[in-house]
Amino acid sequence: MHHNKAPGPNGMSPIFFQSFLHIISKDVVEAILSFFHSSFLLKSLNETIITLIPKVDVPINLTRYRPIALYNTFYKIISKLLVNRLKPFLNLYISENQSALLAGR
């Protein structure tokens, strides 16, 4: 995850987690383990803000905007952990005809 990505709804960007991991690591690990044991993520950690970014200097209608979703950084961390855990098994469950998003196909 790039450290300079936009912050999520709680205002914490990846650089916050990287800069203060030595202080918050115990709480972060505890929250991640709690998620993996319960499969439950607090609503505050699962919030996403969808906002519009103008494509041009003076947007006059909605087609001149691009939507962007700002996910909570904690949600991104858990998602990345899940993806990395599932990657070794994807080839077993996805058809050989499927090539998108699978390395080596």
CSV table of C-alpha atoms in Angstrom, one decimal:
chain,number,residue,atom,x,y,z
A,1,MET,CA,0.0,0.0,0.0
A,2,HIS,CA,1.5,3.4,-1.0
A,3,HIS,CA,2.1,5.6,2.0
A,4,ASN,CA,0.9,8.7,0.3
A,5,LYS,CA,-2.6,7.5,-0.6
A,6,ALA,CA,-5.7,9.5,0.5
A,7,PRO,CA,-6.9,9.0,4.0
A,8,GLY,CA,-10.2,7.2,4.6
A,9,PRO,CA,-13.2,8.4,6.5
A,10,ASN,CA,-11.3,8.4,9.8
A,11,GLY,CA,-8.6,10.7,8.4
A,12,MET,CA,-5.8,8.2,8.9
A,13,SER,CA,-3.7,7.6,5.8
A,14,PRO,CA,-1.2,4.7,5.4
A,15,ILE,CA,1.6,7.0,6.3
A,16,PHE,CA,0.0,7.4,9.8
A,17,PHE,CA,0.1,3.7,10.3
A,18,GLN,CA,3.7,3.4,9.0
A,19,SER,CA,4.9,6.4,11.1
A,20,PHE,CA,3.3,5.3,14.4
A,21,LEU,CA,3.3,1.6,14.1
A,22,HIS,CA,5.7,1.4,17.0
A,23,ILE,CA,3.0,3.0,19.2
A,24,ILE,CA,-0.2,1.4,17.8
A,25,SER,CA,1.1,-2.0,16.7
A,26,LYS,CA,-0.3,-3.9,19.6
A,27,ASP,CA,-3.8,-2.5,19.0
A,28,VAL,CA,-3.6,-3.0,15.3
A,29,VAL,CA,-2.6,-6.6,15.6
A,30,GLU,CA,-5.3,-7.2,18.3
A,31,ALA,CA,-8.0,-5.7,16.0
A,32,ILE,CA,-6.8,-7.8,13.0
A,33,LEU,CA,-6.8,-11.0,15.0
A,34,SER,CA,-10.2,-10.1,16.4
A,35,PHE,CA,-11.5,-9.8,12.8
A,36,PHE,CA,-10.0,-13.1,11.8
A,37,HIS,CA,-11.5,-14.9,14.8
A,38,SER,CA,-14.9,-13.4,14.6
A,39,SER,CA,-15.3,-12.5,10.9
A,40,PHE,CA,-16.8,-9.2,12.2
A,41,LEU,CA,-15.4,-5.8,11.4
A,42,LEU,CA,-16.6,-2.8,13.3
A,43,LYS,CA,-18.8,-0.5,11.3
A,44,SER,CA,-16.5,2.4,11.9
A,45,LEU,CA,-13.7,0.4,10.3
A,46,ASN,CA,-15.8,-0.6,7.3
A,47,GLU,CA,-17.0,2.9,6.3
A,48,THR,CA,-16.3,4.2,2.9
A,49,ILE,CA,-16.8,7.7,1.5
A,50,ILE,CA,-17.6,8.2,-2.1
A,51,THR,CA,-16.7,11.6,-3.5
A,52,LEU,CA,-16.6,13.2,-6.9
A,53,ILE,CA,-13.3,14.5,-8.4
A,54,PRO,CA,-13.6,16.9,-11.3
A,55,LYS,CA,-12.2,15.7,-14.6
A,56,VAL,CA,-11.9,19.3,-16.0
A,57,ASP,CA,-11.3,22.7,-14.5
A,58,VAL,CA,-14.9,23.8,-14.7
A,59,PRO,CA,-17.2,20.8,-14.5
A,60,ILE,CA,-20.7,21.7,-15.7
A,61,ASN,CA,-22.5,18.4,-15.2
A,62,LEU,CA,-22.0,15.0,-13.5
A,63,THR,CA,-20.3,13.5,-16.6
A,64,ARG,CA,-17.4,15.8,-15.9
A,65,TYR,CA,-16.7,14.2,-12.5
A,66,ARG,CA,-15.0,10.9,-11.6
A,67,PRO,CA,-16.2,9.0,-8.5
A,68,ILE,CA,-13.6,7.9,-6.1
A,69,ALA,CA,-14.1,5.7,-3.0
A,70,LEU,CA,-12.1,6.5,0.1
A,71,TYR,CA,-11.8,3.3,2.2
A,72,ASN,CA,-10.7,3.2,5.8
A,73,THR,CA,-6.9,2.3,5.9
A,74,PHE,CA,-7.6,-0.4,8.4
A,75,TYR,CA,-10.1,-2.0,6.0
A,76,LYS,CA,-7.4,-1.9,3.3
A,77,ILE,CA,-4.9,-3.6,5.6
A,78,ILE,CA,-7.3,-6.5,6.3
A,79,SER,CA,-8.2,-6.7,2.6
A,80,LYS,CA,-4.6,-7.0,1.7
A,81,LEU,CA,-4.0,-9.7,4.3
A,82,LEU,CA,-7.0,-11.7,2.9
A,83,VAL,CA,-5.8,-11.3,-0.7
A,84,ASN,CA,-2.3,-12.5,0.2
A,85,ARG,CA,-3.7,-15.5,2.1
A,86,LEU,CA,-6.0,-16.5,-0.8
A,87,LYS,CA,-3.6,-16.0,-3.7
A,88,PRO,CA,-2.0,-19.4,-3.5
A,89,PHE,CA,-5.4,-21.1,-3.9
A,90,LEU,CA,-6.9,-19.0,-6.7
A,91,ASN,CA,-5.7,-21.2,-9.5
A,92,LEU,CA,-7.5,-24.2,-8.0
A,93,TYR,CA,-10.9,-22.5,-8.1
A,94,ILE,CA,-10.8,-20.2,-11.1
A,95,SER,CA,-11.2,-21.5,-14.6
A,96,GLU,CA,-8.2,-21.8,-16.9
A,97,ASN,CA,-10.1,-19.6,-19.3
A,98,GLN,CA,-10.0,-16.7,-16.9
A,99,SER,CA,-6.9,-14.6,-17.3
A,100,ALA,CA,-7.7,-11.3,-15.7
A,101,LEU,CA,-6.1,-10.5,-12.4
A,102,LEU,CA,-4.2,-13.7,-12.2
A,103,ALA,CA,-0.4,-13.5,-12.5
A,104,GLY,CA,1.1,-15.8,-15.1
A,105,ARG,CA,-2.0,-16.2,-17.2
